[in-house]
XYZ file of C-alpha atoms in Angstrom:
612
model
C -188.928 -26.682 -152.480
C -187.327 -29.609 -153.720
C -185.144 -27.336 -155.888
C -184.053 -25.342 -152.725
C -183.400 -28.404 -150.840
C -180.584 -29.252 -153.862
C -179.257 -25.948 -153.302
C -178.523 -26.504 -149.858
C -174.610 -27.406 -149.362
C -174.191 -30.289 -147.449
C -177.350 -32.530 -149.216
C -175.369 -35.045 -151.545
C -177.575 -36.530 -154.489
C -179.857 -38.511 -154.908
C -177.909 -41.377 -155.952
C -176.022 -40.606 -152.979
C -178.950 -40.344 -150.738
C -180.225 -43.912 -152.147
C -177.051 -45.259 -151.205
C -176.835 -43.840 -147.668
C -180.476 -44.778 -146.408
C -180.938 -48.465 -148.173
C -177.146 -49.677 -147.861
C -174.703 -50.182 -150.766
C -172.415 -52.935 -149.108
C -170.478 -53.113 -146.002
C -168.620 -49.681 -146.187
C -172.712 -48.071 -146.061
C -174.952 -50.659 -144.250
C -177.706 -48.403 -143.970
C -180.994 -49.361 -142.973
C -180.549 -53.209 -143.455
C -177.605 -53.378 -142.013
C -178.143 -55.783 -138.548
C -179.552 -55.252 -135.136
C -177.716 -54.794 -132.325
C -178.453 -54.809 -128.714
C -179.264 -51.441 -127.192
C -178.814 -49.237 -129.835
C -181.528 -46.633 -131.058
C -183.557 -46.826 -134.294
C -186.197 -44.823 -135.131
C -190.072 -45.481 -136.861
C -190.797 -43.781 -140.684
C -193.879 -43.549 -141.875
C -194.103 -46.184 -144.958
C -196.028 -43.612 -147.222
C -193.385 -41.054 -146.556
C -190.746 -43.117 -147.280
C -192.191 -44.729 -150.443
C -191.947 -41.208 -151.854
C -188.764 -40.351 -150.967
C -187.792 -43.553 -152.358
C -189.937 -42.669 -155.733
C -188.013 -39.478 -155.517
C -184.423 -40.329 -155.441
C -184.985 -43.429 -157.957
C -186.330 -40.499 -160.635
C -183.065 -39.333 -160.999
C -184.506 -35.795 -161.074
C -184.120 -33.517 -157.834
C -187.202 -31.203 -159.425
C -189.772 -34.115 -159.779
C -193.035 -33.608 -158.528
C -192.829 -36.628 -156.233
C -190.498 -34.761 -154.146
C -192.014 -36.353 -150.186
C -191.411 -32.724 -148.204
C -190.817 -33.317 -144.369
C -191.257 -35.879 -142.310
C -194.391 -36.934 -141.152
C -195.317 -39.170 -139.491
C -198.763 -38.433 -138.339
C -200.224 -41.581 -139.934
C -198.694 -43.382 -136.750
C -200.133 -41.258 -133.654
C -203.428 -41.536 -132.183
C -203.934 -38.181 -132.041
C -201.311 -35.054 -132.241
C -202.259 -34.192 -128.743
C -200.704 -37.055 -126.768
C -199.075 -38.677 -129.652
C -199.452 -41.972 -128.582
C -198.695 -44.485 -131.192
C -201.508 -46.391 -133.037
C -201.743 -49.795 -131.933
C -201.005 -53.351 -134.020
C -199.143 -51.042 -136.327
C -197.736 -53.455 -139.061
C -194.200 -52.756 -140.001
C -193.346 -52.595 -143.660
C -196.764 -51.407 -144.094
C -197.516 -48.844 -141.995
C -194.248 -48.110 -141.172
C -189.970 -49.233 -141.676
C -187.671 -48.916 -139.203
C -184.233 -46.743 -139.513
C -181.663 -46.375 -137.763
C -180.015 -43.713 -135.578
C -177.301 -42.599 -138.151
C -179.757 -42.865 -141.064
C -182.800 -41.036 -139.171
C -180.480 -38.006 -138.844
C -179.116 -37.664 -142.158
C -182.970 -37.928 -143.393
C -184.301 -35.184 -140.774
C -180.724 -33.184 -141.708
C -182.319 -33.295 -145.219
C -185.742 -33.121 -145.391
C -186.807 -31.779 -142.082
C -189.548 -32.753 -139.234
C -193.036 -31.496 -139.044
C -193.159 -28.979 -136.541
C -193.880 -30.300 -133.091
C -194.057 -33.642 -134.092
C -191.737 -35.829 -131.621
C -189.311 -38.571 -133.336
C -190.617 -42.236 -132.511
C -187.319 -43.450 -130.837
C -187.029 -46.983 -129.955
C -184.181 -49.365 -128.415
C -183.493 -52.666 -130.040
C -183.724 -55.320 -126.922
C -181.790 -58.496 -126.809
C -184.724 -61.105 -126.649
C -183.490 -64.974 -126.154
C -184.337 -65.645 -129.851
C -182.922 -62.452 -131.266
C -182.540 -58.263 -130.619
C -185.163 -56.593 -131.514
C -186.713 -53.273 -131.948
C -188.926 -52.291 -128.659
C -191.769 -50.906 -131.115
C -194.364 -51.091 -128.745
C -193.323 -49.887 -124.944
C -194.610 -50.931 -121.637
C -197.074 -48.404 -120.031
C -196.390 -48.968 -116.361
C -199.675 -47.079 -113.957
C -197.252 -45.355 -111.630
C -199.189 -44.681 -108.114
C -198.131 -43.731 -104.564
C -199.360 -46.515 -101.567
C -201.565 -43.346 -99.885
C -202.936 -42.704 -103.394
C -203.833 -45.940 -105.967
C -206.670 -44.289 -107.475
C -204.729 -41.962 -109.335
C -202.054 -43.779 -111.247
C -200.211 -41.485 -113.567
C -198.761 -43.381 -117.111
C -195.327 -43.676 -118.046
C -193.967 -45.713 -120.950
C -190.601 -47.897 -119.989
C -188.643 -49.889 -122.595
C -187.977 -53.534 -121.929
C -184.296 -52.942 -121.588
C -184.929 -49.902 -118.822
C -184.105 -51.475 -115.226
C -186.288 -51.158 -112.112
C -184.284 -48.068 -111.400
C -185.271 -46.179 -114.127
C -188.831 -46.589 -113.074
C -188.565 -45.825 -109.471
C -187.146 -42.291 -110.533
C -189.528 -41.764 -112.884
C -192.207 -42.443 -110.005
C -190.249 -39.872 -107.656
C -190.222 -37.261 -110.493
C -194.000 -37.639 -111.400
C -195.123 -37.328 -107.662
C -192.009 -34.866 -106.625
C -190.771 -36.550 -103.862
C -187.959 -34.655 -101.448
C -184.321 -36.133 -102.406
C -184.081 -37.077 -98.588
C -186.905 -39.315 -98.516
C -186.478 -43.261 -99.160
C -188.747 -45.162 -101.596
C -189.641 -48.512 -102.822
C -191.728 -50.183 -105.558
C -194.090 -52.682 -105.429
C -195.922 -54.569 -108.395
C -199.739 -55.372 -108.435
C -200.596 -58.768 -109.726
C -203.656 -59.938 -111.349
C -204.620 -62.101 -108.904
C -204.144 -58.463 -106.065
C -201.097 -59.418 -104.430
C -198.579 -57.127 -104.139
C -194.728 -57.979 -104.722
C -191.411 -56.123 -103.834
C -189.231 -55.274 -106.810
C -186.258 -55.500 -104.787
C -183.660 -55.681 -107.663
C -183.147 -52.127 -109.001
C -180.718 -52.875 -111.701
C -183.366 -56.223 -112.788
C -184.666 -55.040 -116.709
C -188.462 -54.294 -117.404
C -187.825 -57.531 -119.314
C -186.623 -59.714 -116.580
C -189.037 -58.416 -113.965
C -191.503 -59.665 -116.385
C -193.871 -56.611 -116.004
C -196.089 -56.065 -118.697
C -198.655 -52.699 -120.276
C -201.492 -52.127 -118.000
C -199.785 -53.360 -114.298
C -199.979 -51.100 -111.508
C -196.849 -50.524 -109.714
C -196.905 -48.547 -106.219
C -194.556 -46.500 -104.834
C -193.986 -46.646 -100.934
C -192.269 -43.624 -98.668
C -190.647 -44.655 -95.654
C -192.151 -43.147 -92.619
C -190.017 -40.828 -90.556
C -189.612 -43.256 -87.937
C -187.911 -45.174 -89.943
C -190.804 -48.079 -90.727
C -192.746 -48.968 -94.142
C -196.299 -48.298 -93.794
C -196.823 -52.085 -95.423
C -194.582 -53.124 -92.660
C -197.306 -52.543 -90.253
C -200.587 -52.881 -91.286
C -202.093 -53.584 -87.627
C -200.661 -50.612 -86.226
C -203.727 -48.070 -85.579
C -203.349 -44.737 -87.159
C -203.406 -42.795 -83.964
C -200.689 -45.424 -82.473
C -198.323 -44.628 -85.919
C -198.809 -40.462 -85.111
C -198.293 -40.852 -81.716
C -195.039 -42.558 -82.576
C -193.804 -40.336 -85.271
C -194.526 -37.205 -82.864
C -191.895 -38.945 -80.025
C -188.528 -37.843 -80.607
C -185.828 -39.386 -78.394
C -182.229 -39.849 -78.752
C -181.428 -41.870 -82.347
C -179.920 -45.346 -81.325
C -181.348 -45.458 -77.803
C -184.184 -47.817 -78.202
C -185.156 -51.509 -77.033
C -185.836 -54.553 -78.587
C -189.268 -56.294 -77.564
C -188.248 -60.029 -76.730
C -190.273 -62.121 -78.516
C -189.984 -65.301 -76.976
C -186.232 -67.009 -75.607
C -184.820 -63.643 -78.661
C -182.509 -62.038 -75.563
C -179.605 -64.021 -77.439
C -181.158 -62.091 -81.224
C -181.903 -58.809 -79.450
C -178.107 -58.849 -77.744
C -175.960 -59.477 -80.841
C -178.167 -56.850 -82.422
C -177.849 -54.151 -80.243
C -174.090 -54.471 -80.083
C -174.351 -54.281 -84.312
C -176.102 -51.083 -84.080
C -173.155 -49.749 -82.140
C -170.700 -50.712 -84.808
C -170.317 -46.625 -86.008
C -169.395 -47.127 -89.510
C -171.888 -49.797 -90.233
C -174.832 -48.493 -88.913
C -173.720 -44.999 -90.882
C -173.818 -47.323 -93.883
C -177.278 -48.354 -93.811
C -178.096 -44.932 -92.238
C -176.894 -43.189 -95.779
C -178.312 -45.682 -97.908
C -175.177 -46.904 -99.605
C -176.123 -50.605 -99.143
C -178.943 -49.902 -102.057
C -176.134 -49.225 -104.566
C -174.357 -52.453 -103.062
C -177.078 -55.299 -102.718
C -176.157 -58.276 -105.073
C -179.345 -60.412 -105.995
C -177.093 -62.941 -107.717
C -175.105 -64.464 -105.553
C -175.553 -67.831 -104.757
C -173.835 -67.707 -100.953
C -176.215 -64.934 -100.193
C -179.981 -64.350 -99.520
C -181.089 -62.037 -102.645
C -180.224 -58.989 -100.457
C -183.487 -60.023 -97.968
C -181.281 -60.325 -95.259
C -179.113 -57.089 -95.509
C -182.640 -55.317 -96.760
C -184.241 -56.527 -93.403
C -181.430 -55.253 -90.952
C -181.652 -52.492 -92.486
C -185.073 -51.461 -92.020
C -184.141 -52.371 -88.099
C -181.455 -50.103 -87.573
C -183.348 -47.280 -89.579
C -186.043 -47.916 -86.983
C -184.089 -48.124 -83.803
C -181.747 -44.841 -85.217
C -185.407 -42.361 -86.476
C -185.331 -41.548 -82.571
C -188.984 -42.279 -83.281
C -189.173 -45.366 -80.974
C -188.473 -46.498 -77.642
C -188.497 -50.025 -78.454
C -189.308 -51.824 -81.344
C -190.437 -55.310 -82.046
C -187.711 -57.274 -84.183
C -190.492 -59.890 -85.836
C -189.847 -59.335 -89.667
C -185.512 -59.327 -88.908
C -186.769 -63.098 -87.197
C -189.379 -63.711 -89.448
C -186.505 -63.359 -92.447
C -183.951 -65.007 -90.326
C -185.763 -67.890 -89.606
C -186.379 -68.447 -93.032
C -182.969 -67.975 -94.575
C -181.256 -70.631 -91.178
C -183.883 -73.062 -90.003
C -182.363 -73.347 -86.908
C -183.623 -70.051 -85.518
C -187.120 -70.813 -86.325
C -189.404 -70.646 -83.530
C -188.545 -69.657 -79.798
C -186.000 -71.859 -78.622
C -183.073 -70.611 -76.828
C -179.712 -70.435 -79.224
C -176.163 -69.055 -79.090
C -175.605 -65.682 -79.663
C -172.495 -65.299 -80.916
C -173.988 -68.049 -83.450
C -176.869 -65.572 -85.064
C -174.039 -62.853 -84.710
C -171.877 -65.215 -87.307
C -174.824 -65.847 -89.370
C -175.663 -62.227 -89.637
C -172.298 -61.050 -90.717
C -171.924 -63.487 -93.367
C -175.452 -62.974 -94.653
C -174.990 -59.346 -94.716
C -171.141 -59.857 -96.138
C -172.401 -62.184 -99.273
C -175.924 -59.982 -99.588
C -173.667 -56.887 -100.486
C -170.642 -58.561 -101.944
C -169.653 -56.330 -104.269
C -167.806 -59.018 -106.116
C -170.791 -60.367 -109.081
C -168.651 -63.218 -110.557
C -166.062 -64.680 -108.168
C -163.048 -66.137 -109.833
C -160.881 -69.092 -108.987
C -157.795 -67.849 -107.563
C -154.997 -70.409 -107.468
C -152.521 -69.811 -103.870
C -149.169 -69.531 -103.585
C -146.992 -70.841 -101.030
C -144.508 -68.779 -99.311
C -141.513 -69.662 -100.297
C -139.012 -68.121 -97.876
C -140.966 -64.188 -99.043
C -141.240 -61.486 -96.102
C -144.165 -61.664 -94.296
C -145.947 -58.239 -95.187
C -145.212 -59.489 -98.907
C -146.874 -62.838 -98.139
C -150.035 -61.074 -95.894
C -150.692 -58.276 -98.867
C -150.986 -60.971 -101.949
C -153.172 -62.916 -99.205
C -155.250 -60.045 -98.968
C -155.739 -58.654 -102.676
C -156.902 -62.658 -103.477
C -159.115 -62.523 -100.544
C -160.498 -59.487 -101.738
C -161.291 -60.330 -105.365
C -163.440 -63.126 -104.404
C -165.216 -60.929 -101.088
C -165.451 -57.460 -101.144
C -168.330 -55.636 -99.054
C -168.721 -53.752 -95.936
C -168.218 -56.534 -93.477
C -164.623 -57.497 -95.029
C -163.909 -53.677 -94.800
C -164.645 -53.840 -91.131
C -164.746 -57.293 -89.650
C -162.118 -59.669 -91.730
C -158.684 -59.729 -91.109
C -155.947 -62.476 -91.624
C -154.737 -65.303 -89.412
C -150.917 -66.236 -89.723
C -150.231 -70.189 -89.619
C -146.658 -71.783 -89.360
C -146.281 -75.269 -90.116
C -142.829 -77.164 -90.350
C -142.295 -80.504 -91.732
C -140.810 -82.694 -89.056
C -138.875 -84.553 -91.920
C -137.375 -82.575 -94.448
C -137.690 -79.212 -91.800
C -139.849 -77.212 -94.903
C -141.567 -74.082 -93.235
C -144.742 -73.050 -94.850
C -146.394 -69.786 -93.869
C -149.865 -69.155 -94.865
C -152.280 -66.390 -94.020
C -156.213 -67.342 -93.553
C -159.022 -64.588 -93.777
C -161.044 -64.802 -90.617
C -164.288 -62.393 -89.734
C -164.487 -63.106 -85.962
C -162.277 -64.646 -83.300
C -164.087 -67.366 -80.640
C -161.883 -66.773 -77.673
C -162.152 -67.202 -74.061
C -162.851 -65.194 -71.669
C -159.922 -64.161 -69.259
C -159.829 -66.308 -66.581
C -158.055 -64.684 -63.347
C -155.237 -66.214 -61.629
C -156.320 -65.014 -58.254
C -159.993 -65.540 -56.087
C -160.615 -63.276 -53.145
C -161.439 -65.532 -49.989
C -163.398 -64.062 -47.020
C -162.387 -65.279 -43.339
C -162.659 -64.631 -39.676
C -159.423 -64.258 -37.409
C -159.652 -65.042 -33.919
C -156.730 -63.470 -31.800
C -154.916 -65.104 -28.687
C -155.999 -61.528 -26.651
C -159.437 -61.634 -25.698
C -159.208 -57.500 -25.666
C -159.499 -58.045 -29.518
C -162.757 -58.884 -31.300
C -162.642 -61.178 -33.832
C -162.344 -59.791 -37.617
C -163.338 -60.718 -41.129
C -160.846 -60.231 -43.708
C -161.437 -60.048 -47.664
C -158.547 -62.076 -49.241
C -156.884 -61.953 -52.835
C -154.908 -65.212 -53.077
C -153.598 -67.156 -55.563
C -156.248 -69.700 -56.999
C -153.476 -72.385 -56.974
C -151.889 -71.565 -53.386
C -151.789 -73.158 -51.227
C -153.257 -72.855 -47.124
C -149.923 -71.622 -46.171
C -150.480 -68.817 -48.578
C -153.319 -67.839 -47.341
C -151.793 -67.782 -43.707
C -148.913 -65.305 -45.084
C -151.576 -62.969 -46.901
C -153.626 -62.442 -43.513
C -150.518 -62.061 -41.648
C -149.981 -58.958 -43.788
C -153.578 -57.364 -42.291
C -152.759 -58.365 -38.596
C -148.926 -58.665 -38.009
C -149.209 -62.213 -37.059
C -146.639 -64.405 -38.077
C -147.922 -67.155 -40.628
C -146.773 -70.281 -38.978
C -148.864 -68.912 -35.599
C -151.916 -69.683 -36.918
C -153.972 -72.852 -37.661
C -157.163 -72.716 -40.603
C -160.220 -74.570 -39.507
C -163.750 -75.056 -41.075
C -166.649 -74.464 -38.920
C -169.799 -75.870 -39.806
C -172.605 -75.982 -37.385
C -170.856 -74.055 -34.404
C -168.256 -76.907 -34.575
C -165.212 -77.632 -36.432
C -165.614 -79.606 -39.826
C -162.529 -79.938 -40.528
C -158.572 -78.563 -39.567
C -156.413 -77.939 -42.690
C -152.623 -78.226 -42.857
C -150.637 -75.687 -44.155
C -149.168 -78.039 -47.285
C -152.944 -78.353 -48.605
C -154.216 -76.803 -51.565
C -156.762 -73.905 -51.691
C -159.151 -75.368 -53.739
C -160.772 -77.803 -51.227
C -161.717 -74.675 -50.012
C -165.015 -73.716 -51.201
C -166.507 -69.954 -51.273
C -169.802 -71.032 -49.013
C -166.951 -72.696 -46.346
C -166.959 -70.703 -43.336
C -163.333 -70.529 -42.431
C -161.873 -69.526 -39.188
C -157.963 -68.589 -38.799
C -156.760 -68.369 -34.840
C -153.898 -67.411 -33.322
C -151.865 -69.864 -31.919
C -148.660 -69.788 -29.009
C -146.662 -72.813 -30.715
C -145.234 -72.486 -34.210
C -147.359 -74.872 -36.465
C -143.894 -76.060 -37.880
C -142.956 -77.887 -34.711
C -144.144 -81.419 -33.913
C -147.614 -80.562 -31.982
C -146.888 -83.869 -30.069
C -143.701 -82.538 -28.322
C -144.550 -78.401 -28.195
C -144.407 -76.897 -25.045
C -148.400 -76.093 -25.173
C -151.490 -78.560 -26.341
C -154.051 -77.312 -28.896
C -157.488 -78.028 -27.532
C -160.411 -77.213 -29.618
C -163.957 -76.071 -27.091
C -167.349 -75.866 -28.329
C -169.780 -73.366 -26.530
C -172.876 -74.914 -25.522
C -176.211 -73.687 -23.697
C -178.149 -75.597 -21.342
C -182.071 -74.933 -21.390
C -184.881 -76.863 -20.315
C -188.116 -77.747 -22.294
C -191.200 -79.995 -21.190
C -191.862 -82.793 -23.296
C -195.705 -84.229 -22.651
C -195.208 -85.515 -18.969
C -194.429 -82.930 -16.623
C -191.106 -83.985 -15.275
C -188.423 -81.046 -16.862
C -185.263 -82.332 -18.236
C -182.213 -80.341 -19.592
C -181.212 -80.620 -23.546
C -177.588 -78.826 -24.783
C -177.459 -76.700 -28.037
C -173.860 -75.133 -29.116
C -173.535 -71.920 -30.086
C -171.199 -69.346 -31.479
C -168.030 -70.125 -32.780
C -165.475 -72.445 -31.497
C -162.019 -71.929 -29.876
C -158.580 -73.378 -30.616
C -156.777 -72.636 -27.264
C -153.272 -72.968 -26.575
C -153.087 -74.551 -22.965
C -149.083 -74.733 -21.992
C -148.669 -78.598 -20.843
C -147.677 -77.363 -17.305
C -151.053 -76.067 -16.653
C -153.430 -79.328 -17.564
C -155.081 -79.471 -14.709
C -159.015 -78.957 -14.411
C -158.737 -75.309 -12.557
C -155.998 -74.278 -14.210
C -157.978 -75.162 -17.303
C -161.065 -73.858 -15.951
C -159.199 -70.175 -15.112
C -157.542 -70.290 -18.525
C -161.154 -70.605 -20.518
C -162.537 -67.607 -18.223
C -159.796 -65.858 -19.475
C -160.379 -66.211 -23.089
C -163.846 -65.802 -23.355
C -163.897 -62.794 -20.899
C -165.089 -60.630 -23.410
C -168.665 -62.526 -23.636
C -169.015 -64.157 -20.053
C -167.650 -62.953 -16.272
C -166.659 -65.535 -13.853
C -170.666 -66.560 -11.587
C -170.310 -66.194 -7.747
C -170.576 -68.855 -5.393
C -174.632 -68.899 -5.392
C -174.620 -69.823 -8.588
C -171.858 -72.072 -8.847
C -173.649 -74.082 -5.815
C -177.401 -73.821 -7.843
C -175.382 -75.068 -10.923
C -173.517 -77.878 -9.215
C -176.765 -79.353 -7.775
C -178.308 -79.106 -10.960
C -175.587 -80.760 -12.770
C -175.736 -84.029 -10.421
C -179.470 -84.376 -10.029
C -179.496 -84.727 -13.961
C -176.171 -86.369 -14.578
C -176.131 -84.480 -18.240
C -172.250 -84.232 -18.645
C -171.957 -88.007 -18.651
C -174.469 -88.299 -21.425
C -173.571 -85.521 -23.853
C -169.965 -85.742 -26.336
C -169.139 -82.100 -26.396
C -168.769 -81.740 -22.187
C -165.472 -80.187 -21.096
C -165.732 -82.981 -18.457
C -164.839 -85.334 -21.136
């Protein structure tokens, strides 16, 4: 054999062998040559390779200490499982090789049939890289299923990642369905392994720990999520389908302000798709020191993959406040807050827990110097964007232009500021819509309320002009009163402003005969203001009767021409204008009411008499 092995082109000497496998200087390290960080060496069996290394020191390629293939069955457990031995003792039971040098030996000598090669990674420990001999055996389980974990074997180096698809390959779970990992303690708590590309080595798990796999639920919740939810309660639930993205938020407690800025987040399109697809999983950054180790972006997005399953009419939001609250102390417990202010929390949260950006650098500006604008805004931009780079900037940020000029030397510096949201006001409008009633000279014509759009800075006279566009009367015949009470409050001039107008004012417009421009003291015709009044009588505790005077409905503003002062030209005049509510009494009951009027002697007593 070892005569047909020298035959075979391609197999240099053994002097040339020796060389390649134990090293002769720098230009062939071999197998001493030093470790380095994630490369692959491989184990030999120490017997084996004592006789090879008998073999190619005899000289002779027909010497009876020629070592056959490789085996390395001292090393396994069994040749079933091949598991490797434990507290195997290097140099002793075995040497380490490796990648180039294991394939020039196997080229050579050959592998036993069905024996596996014992591959190992070198790992960079804190003192020093070394070889992974010994690999972590992780019990793999599903959360429906923990009594029958299934082993894998992980290296040190291997990141959470590697596990979790591992996990979906053993228990052949559906592309389309969304998993996470969990790791059992000693002690029986569970704890998320939230950072996929963390190392075995970093998450510190070790042979022997159980770690579970959990399947989102098709209505977009984790069953560990909601352990008080009864079983029945969770089918029901999953059974409902309604229309993805139509579904409430429970208020907690004073969380209308959470619940609103959420809802109008979950109706940002291209975010929500975001979460929807999963692409914030490739994207979470567990580094950064601005952000929240991806809890925050992790929790909204278990809320918007509930509220878009179409599994739920409403949902209760307690984990998003739970994480919230613990991430900005100021939304902890139930007080009332700003929502715009948990809206600006949440986007820069989410923005720094999926910055794509690992290591920011320090960017130094540059000012302006007389460059064009869309020059200035782009550099701006690209050094905005090396230091924050996620989702939210692709959506929300923008830039602000500033202008400053020296008011010495007349220097103009232009700068342009990132923003992510703008705190403006609302609109306010320039006009308010005032409701009155018009009273007409003609007593053919009922009374009628306008609704009026004038200017919130007008002025009465403005007012006067707009309702003289609705009736055809000019603006300077009418006179603006406030009635309060069935009596006027108060008679405004035409030069005041609308604002001592209040909305609860009742305000009455009439129709007068003299122009309101014209001295009132010198018109042809007197304004007289009358007050309708009702006379009733009511028994007090003796029985003698007595007659008390109430006003009612709304006052007048007559115009009585100066001519026509006297008391039955007055008296024929108010007939006239109020004969559409009263008709003029005949003589019985003038005489009944005139006998009345001086056995009780009321007029004299009373302010609001005509006799006055």
């Amino acid at each position: 054999e070892a005569a047909a092995m020298a035959a075979e082109p391609g197999v240099p000497g053994l002097e040339a062998q020796k060389r390649q496998v134990e090293g002769d200087g720098p230009g062939q390290p071999g197998r001493e040559r030093p470790l380095r960080a994630g490369e692959k060496w491989y184990l030999l069996e120490n017997h084996w390779y004592q006789q090879w290394k008998a073999y190619v020191e005899s000289g002779d390629q027909n010497s009876s200490s020629y070592p056959g293939r490789i085996n390395n069955a001292e090393l396994f457990e069994d040749l079933r499982s091949y598991r490797l031995k434990d507290r195997l003792v290097e140099y002793e039971e075995y040497i380490l090789v490796p990648e180039e040098v294991w394939d020039k030996l196997v080229s050579w000598y050959g592998l036993e049939h069905d024996q596996p090669p014992i591959k190992r990674k070198v790992v960079d420990l804190p003192s020093m890289p070394k070889v992974e001999v010994y690999l972590v055996e992780l019990l793999l389980c599903q959360h429906n299923d923990m009594d029958n974990p299934a082993v894998a074997s992980f290296s040190r180096m291997d990141v959470i990642d590697a596990v979790l698809k591992e996990a979906r390959r053993l228990f052949a779970v559906p592309p389309e369905e969304e998993t996470r990992l969990w790791v059992k303690n000693a002690d029986g708590s569970c704890e998320r392994l939230r950072n996929l590309q963390m190392s075995v080595l970093d998450a510190c798990l070790s042979s022997g720990q159980m770690v579970i796999m959990e399947t989102r639920s098709k209505d977009g919740t984790w069953p560990s999520s909601r352990p008080h939810i009864m079983k029945n309660s969770v089918e029901d639930e999953e059974l409902y389908q309604g229309q993805p993205g139509i579904c409430g938020l429970t208020n907690l407690g004073n969380t209308c302000f959470m619940n609103s800025a959420l809802q109008c987040l979950s109706n940002v399109p291209s975010l929500t798709e975001y979460f929807l697809k999963n692409c914030y999983l490739e994207e979470l950054n567990f580094t950064n020191p601005l952000g929240m180790k991806g809890e925050i972006a992790e929790a909204y997005a278990d809320l918007i993959k509930q509220q878009w399953s179409g599994h739920h009419r409403s949902i209760v939001p307690r984990m998003f406040k739970t994480k919230v609250g613990h991430f900005a102390s100021q939304f902890l417990g139930y007080q009332q807050h700003d929502s715009q202010e948990l809206l600006s929390f949440l986007l820069d949260g989410l923005h720094e827990d999926l910055n794509r950006v690992k290591k920011k650098e320090y960017i130094e500006l540059k000012d302006a110097a007389g460059r064009p604008d869309e020059e200035v805004a782009e550099e701006a931009w690209r050094n905005h964007k090396r230091r924050n780079d996620s989702i939210i900037v692709d959506i929300f940020h923008g830039l602000f232009k500033s202008t400053l000029v020296c008011p010495e030397c007349g220097k103009v510096s232009v700068t342009f500021d990132p923003f992510c949201y703008l705190s403006v006001p609302l609109p306010v409008s320039k006009e308010r819509v005032m409701e009155i009633f018009f009273v007409y000279m003609d007593p053919s014509k009922k009374p009628e309320q306008h609704r009026l759009i004038v200017p919130k800075a007008g002025k009465v006279l403005d007012l006067c002009h707009t309702l003289s566009k609705h009736t055809g009367v000019p603006a300077d015949r009418m006179m603006v009163a406030d009635v309060f009470s069935h009596r006027f409050y108060k008679l405004y001039q035409m030069e005041e402003s609308l604002s001592c107008i209040l909305d609860r004012d009742d305000i009455f417009i009439y129709e007068v005969s003299v122009s309101t421009r014209e001295d009132l003291a010198t018109a042809d015709a007197v304004i007289l203001p009358v007050y309708l009044r009702e006379r009733t009588h009511s028994r007090e505790y003796s029985d003698t009767y007595y007659s008390s005077v109430m006003l009612f409905g709304h006052p007048l503003l007559v115009s009585v021409p100066r001519d026509q002062l006297s008391w039955d030209a007055l008296y024929q005049l108010l007939l006239h204008r109020l004969s559409r509510y009263v008709t003029r009494p005949d003589s019985e009951e003038e005489e009944e009411e005139e006998d009345q009027s001086e056995e009780e002697d009321l007029y004299s007593k009373r302010p609001n008499g005509l006799s006055e």
